[in-house]
PDB file of C-alpha atoms in Angstrom:
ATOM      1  CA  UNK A   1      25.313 -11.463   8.032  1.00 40.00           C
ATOM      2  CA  UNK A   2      25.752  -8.043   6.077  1.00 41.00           C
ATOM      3  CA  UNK A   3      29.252  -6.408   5.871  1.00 44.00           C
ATOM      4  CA  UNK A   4      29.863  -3.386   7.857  1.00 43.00           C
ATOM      5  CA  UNK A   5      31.218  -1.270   5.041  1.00 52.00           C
ATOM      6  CA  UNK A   6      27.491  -1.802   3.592  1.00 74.00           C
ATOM      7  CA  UNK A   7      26.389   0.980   6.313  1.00 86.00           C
ATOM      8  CA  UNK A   8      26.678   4.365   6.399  1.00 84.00           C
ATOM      9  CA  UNK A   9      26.242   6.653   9.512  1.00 83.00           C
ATOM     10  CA  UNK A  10      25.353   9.810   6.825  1.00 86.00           C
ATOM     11  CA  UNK A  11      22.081   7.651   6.463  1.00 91.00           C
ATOM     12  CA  UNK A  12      19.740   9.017   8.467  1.00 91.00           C
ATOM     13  CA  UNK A  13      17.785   5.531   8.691  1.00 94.00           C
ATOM     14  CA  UNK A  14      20.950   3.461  10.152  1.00 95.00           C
ATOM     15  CA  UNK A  15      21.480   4.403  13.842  1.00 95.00           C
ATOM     16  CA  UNK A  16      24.673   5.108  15.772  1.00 94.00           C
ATOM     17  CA  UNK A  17      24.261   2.744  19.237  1.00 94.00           C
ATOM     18  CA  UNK A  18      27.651   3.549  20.648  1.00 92.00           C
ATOM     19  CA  UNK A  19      26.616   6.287  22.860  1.00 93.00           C
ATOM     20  CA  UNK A  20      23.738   3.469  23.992  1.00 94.00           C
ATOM     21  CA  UNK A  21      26.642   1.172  25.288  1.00 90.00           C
ATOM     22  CA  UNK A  22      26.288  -2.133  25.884  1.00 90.00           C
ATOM     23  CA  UNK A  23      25.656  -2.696  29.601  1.00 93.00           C
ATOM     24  CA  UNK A  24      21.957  -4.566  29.761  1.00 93.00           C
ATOM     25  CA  UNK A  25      19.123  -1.814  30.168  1.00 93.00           C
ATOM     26  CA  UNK A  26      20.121   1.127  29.210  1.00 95.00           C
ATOM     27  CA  UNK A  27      17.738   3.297  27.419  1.00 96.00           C
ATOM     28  CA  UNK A  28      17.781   5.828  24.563  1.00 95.00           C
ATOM     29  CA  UNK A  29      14.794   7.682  23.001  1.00 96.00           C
ATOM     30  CA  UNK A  30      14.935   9.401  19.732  1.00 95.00           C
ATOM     31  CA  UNK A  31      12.786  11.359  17.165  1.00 96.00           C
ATOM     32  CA  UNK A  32      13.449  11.798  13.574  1.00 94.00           C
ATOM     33  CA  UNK A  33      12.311  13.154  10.182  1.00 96.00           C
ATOM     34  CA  UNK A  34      13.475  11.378   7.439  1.00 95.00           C
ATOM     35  CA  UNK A  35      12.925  11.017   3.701  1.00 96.00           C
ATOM     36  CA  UNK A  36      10.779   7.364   2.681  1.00 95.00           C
ATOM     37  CA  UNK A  37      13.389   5.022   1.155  1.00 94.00           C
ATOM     38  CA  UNK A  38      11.942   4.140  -2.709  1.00 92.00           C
ATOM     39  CA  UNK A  39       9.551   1.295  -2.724  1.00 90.00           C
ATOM     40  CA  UNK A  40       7.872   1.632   0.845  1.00 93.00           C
ATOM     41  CA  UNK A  41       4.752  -0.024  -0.024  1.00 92.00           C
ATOM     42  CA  UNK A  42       2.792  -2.361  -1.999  1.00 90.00           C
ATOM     43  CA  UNK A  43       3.869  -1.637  -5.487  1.00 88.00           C
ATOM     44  CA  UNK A  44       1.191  -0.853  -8.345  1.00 86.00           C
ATOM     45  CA  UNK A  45      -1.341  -0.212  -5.085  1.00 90.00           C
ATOM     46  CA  UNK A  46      -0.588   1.955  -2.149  1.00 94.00           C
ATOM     47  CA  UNK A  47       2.409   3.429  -0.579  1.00 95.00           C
ATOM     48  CA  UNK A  48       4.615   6.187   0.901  1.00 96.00           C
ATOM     49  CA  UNK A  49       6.234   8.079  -2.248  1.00 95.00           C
ATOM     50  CA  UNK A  50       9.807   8.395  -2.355  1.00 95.00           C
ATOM     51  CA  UNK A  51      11.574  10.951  -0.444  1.00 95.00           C
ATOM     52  CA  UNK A  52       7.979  12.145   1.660  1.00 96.00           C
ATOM     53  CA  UNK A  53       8.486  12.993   5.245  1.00 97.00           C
ATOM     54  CA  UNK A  54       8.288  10.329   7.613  1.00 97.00           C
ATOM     55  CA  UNK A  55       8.467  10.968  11.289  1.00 97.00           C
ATOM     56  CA  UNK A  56       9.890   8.211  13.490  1.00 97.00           C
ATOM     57  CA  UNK A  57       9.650   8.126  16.855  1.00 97.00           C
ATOM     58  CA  UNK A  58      12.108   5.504  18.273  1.00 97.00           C
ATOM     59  CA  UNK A  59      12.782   3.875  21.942  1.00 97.00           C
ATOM     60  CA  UNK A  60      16.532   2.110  22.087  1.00 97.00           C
ATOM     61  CA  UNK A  61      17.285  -0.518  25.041  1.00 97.00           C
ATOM     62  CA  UNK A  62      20.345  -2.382  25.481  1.00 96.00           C
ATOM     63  CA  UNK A  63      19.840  -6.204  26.589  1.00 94.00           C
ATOM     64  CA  UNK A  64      22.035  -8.776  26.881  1.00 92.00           C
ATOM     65  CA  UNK A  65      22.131  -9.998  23.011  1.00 92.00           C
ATOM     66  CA  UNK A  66      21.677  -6.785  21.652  1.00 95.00           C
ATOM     67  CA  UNK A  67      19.658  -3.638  21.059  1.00 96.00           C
ATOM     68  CA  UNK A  68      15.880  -4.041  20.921  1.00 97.00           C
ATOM     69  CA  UNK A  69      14.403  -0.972  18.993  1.00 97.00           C
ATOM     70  CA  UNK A  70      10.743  -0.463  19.587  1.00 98.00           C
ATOM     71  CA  UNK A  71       9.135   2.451  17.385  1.00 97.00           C
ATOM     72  CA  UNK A  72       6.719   4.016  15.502  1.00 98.00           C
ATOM     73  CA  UNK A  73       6.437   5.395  12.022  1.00 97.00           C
ATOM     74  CA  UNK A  74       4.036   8.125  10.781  1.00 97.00           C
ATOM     75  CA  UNK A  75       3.316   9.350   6.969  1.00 97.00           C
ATOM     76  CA  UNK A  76       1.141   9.928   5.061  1.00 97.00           C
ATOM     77  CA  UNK A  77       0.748   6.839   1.627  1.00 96.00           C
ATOM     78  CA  UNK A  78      -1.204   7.417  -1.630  1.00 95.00           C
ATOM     79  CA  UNK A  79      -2.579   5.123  -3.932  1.00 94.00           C
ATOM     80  CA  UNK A  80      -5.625   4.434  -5.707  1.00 92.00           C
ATOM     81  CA  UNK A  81      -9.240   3.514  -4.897  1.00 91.00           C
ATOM     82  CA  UNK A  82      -9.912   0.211  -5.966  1.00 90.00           C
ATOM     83  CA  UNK A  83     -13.542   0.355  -6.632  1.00 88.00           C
ATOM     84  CA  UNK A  84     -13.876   3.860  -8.478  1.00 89.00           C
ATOM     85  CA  UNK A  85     -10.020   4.056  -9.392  1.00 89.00           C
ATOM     86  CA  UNK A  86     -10.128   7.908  -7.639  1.00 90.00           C
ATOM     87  CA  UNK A  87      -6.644   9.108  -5.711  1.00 93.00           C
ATOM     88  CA  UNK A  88      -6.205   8.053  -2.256  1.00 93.00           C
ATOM     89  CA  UNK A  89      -4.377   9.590   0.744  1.00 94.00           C
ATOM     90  CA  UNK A  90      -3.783   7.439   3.732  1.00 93.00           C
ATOM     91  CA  UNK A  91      -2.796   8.836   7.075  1.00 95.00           C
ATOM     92  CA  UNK A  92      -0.135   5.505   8.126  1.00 95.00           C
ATOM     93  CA  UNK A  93       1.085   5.149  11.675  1.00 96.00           C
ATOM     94  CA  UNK A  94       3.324   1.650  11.726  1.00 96.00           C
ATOM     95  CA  UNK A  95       4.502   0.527  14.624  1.00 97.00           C
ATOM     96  CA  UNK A  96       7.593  -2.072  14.906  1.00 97.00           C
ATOM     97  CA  UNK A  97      10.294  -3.689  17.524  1.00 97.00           C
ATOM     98  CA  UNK A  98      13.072  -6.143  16.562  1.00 96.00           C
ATOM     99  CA  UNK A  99      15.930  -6.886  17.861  1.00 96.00           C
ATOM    100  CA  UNK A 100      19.032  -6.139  16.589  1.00 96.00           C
ATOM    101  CA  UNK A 101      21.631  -8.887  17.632  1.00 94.00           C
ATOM    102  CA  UNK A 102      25.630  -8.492  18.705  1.00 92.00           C
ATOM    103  CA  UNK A 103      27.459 -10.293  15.848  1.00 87.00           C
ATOM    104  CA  UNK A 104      29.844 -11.945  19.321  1.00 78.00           C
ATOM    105  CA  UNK A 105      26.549 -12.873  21.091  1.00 60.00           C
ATOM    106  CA  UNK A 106      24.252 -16.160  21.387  1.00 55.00           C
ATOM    107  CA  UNK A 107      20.460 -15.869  22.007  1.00 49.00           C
ATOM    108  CA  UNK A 108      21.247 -16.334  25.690  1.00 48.00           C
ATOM    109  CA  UNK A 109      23.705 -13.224  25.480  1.00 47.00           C
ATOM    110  CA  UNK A 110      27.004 -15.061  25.549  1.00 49.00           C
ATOM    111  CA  UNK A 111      29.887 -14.292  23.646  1.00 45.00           C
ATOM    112  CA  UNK A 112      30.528 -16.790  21.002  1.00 49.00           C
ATOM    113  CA  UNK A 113      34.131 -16.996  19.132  1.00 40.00           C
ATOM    114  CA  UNK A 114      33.073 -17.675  15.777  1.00 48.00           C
ATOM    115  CA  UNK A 115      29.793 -16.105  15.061  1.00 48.00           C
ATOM    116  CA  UNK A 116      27.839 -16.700  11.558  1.00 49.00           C
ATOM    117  CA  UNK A 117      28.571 -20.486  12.049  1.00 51.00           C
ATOM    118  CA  UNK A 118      24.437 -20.895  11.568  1.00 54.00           C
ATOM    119  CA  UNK A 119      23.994 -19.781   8.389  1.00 51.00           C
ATOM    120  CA  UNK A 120      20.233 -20.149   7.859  1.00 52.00           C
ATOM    121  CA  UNK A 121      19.734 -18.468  11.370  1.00 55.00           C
ATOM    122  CA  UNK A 122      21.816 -15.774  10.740  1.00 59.00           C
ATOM    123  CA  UNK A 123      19.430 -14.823   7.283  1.00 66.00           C
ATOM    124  CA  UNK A 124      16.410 -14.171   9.988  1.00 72.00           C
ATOM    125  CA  UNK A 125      18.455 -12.026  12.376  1.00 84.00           C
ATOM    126  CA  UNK A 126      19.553  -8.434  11.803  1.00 92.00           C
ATOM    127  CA  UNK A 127      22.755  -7.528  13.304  1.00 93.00           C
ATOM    128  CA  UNK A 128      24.368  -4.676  15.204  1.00 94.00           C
ATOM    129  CA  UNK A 129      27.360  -3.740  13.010  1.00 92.00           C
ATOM    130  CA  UNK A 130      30.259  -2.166  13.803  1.00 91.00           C
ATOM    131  CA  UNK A 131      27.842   0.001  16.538  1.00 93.00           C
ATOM    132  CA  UNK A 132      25.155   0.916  13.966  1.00 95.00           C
ATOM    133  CA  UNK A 133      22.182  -0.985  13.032  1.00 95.00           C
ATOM    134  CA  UNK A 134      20.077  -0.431  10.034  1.00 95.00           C
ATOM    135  CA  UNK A 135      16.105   0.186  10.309  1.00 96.00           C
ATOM    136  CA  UNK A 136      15.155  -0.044   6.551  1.00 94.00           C
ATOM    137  CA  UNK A 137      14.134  -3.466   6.247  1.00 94.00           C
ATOM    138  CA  UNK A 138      12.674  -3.210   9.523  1.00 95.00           C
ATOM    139  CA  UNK A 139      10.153   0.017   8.377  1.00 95.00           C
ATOM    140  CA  UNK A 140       9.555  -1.466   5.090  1.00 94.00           C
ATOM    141  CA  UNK A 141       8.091  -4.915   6.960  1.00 94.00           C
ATOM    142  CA  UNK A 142       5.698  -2.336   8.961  1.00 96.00           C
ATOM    143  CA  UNK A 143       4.713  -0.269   6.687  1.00 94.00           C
ATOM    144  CA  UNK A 144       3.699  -3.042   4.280  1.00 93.00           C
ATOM    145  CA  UNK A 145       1.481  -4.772   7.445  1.00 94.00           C
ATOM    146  CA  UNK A 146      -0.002  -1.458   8.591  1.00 95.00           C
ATOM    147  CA  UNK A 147      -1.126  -0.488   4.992  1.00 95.00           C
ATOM    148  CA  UNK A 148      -4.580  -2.013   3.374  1.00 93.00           C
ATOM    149  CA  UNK A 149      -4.107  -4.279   0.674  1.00 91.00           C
ATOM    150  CA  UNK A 150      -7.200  -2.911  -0.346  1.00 91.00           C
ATOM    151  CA  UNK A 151      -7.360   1.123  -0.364  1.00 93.00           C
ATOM    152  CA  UNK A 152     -10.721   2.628  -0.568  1.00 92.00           C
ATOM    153  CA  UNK A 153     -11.656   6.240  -0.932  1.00 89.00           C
ATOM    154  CA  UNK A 154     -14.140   6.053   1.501  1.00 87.00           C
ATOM    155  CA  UNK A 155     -16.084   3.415   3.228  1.00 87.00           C
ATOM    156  CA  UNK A 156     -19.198   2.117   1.106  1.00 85.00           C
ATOM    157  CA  UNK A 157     -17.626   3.693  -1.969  1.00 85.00           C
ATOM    158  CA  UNK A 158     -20.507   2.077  -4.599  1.00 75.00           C
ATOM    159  CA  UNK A 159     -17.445   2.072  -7.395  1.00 75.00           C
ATOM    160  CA  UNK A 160     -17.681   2.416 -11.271  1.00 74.00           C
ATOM    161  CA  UNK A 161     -20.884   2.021 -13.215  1.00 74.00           C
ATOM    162  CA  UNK A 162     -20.318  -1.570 -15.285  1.00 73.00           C
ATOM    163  CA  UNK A 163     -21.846  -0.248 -18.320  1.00 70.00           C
ATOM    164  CA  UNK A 164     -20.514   2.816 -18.888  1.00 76.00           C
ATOM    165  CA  UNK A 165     -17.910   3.061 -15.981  1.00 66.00           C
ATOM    166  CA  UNK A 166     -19.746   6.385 -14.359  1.00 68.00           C
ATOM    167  CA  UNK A 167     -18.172   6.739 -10.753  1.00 71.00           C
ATOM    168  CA  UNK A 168     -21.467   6.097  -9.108  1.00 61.00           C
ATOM    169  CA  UNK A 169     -20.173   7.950  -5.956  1.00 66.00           C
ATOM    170  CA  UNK A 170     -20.975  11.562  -8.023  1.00 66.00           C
ATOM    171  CA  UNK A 171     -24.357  10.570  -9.139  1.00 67.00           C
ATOM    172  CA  UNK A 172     -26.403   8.478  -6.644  1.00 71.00           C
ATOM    173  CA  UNK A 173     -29.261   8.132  -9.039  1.00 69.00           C
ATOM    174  CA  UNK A 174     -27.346   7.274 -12.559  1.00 73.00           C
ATOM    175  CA  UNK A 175     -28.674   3.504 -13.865  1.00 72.00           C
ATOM    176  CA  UNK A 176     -29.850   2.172 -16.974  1.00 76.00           C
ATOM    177  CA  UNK A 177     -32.808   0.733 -17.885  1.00 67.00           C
ATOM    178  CA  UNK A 178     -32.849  -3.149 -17.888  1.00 65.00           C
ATOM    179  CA  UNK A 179     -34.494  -4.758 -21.074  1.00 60.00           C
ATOM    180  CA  UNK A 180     -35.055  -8.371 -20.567  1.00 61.00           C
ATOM    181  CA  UNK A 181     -33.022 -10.158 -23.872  1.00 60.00           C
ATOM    182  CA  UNK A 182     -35.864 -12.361 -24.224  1.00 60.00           C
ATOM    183  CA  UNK A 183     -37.954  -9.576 -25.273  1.00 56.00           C
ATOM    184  CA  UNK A 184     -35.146  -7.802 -27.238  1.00 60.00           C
ATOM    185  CA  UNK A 185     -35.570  -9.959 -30.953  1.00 61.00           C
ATOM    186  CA  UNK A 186     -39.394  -9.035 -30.466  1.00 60.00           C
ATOM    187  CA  UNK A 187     -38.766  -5.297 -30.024  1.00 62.00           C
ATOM    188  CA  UNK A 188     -36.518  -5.582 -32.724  1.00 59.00           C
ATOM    189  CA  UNK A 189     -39.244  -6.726 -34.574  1.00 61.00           C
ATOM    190  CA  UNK A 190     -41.902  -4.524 -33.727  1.00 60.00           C
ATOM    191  CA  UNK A 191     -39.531  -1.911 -34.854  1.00 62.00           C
ATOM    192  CA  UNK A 192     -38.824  -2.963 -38.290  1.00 64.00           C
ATOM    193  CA  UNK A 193     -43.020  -3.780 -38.274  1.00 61.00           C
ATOM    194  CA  UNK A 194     -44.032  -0.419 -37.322  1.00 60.00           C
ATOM    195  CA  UNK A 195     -41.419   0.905 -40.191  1.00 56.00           C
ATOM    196  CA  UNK A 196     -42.798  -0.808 -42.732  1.00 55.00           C
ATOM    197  CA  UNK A 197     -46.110   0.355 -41.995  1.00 57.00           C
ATOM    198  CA  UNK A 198     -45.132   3.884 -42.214  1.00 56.00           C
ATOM    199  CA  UNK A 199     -43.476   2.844 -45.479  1.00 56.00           C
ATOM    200  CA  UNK A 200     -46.657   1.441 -47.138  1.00 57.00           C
ATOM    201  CA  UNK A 201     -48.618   4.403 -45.477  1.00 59.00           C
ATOM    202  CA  UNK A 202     -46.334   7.258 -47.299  1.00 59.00           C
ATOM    203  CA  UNK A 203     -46.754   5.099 -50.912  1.00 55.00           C
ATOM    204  CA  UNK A 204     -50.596   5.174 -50.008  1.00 53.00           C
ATOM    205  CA  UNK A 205     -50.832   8.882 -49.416  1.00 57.00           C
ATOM    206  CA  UNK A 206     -48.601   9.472 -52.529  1.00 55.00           C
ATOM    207  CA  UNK A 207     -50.968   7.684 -54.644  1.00 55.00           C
ATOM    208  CA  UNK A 208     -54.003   9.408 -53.682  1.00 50.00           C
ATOM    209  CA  UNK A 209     -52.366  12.546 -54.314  1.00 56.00           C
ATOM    210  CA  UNK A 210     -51.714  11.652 -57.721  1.00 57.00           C
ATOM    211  CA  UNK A 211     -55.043  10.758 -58.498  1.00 54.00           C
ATOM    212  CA  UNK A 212     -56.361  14.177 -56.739  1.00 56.00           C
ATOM    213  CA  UNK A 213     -53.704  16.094 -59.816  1.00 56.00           C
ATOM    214  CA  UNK A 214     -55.220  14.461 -62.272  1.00 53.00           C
TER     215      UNK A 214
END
């Protein structure tokens, strides 16, 4: 279980829930603007930058065990196409609810004396401490599952040319024309034929002109 000194109030992504209370449904709604935390994505592919606008929209209810948040994120993530490698802008809307557990209170809502005795258990619960809770981890887990692990620019985006890398998106019609490697050594032939032809041809003309000067 985290330490209470490890949240601050000033942070406008950890939430005051003493004017909530405790007594089982009672209900707050809030809205807020706040900048994206660094790293609110998947790295090296699409994400919310640091410090955009996010707006959260966020419904608070008081149960027996704890405070169950149930929300909604909105923002807008960029990243990069991943068939023609163009920039991408993503309208995200992530929505989320956990519950945020009383350090003093069981699952069934009763007060325990010593909480924290189940380690392992207490690593897959987020706590209310000291009245505030803290919905970073929380946003970061949505945002990750509401973004595509695949960005595209647009749908049926035909990519990068594999010859030359042309974004075939700008030119519908670019291709190359196929030659068939079997018949490649024979062109290549034909080639160095058809020079030596013109070769013998030039030494042919330049000897009948020599004989025509004399």
């Amino acid at each position: 279980m985290a330490s209470n000194a490890r949240l601050d109030h000033r942070n406008p992504l950890v939430i005051d829930t003493h004017e909530l209370g405790r007594r089982p449904g009672a209900l707050q709604r809030l809205t807020r603007e706040v900048d994206a935390p660094r790293d609110l994505g998947i790295q090296g592919v699409v994400g919310v930058p640091e410090g955009a606008p996010m707006e959260l929209e966020l419904r608070l209810e008081s149960v027996m065990e704890g405070v169950l948040v149930t929300g909604t994120a909105r923002a807008t993530a960029e990243g990069e196409c991943v068939r023609c490698l163009e920039p991408v802008e993503l309208e995200l809307e992530a929505d989320f609810q956990e519950m945020f557990t009383y350090p003093d209170a069981d699952d069934r809502g009763r007060v325990i004396a010593e909480p924290g005795d189940d380690a392992e258990d207490d690593e897959d619960r987020l706590f209310v401490e000291d009245g505030l809770i803290d919905l970073e981890p929380v946003l970061r887990d949505a945002v990750v599952l509401a973004l595509p692990m695949q960005p595209v620019c647009q749908e049926g985006c035909p990519g990068l040319c594999s010859e030359c890398g042309a974004r075939l998106a700008d030119d519908p019609d670019h291709h190359h024309d196929a030659v068939d490697i079997r018949w490649a050594a024979l062109q290549g032939f034909a080639d160095s034929s058809e020079a030596g032809d013109k070769d013998e041809m030039s030494g042919a003309e330049a000897g009948v002109d020599e004989k025509q000067e004399k």
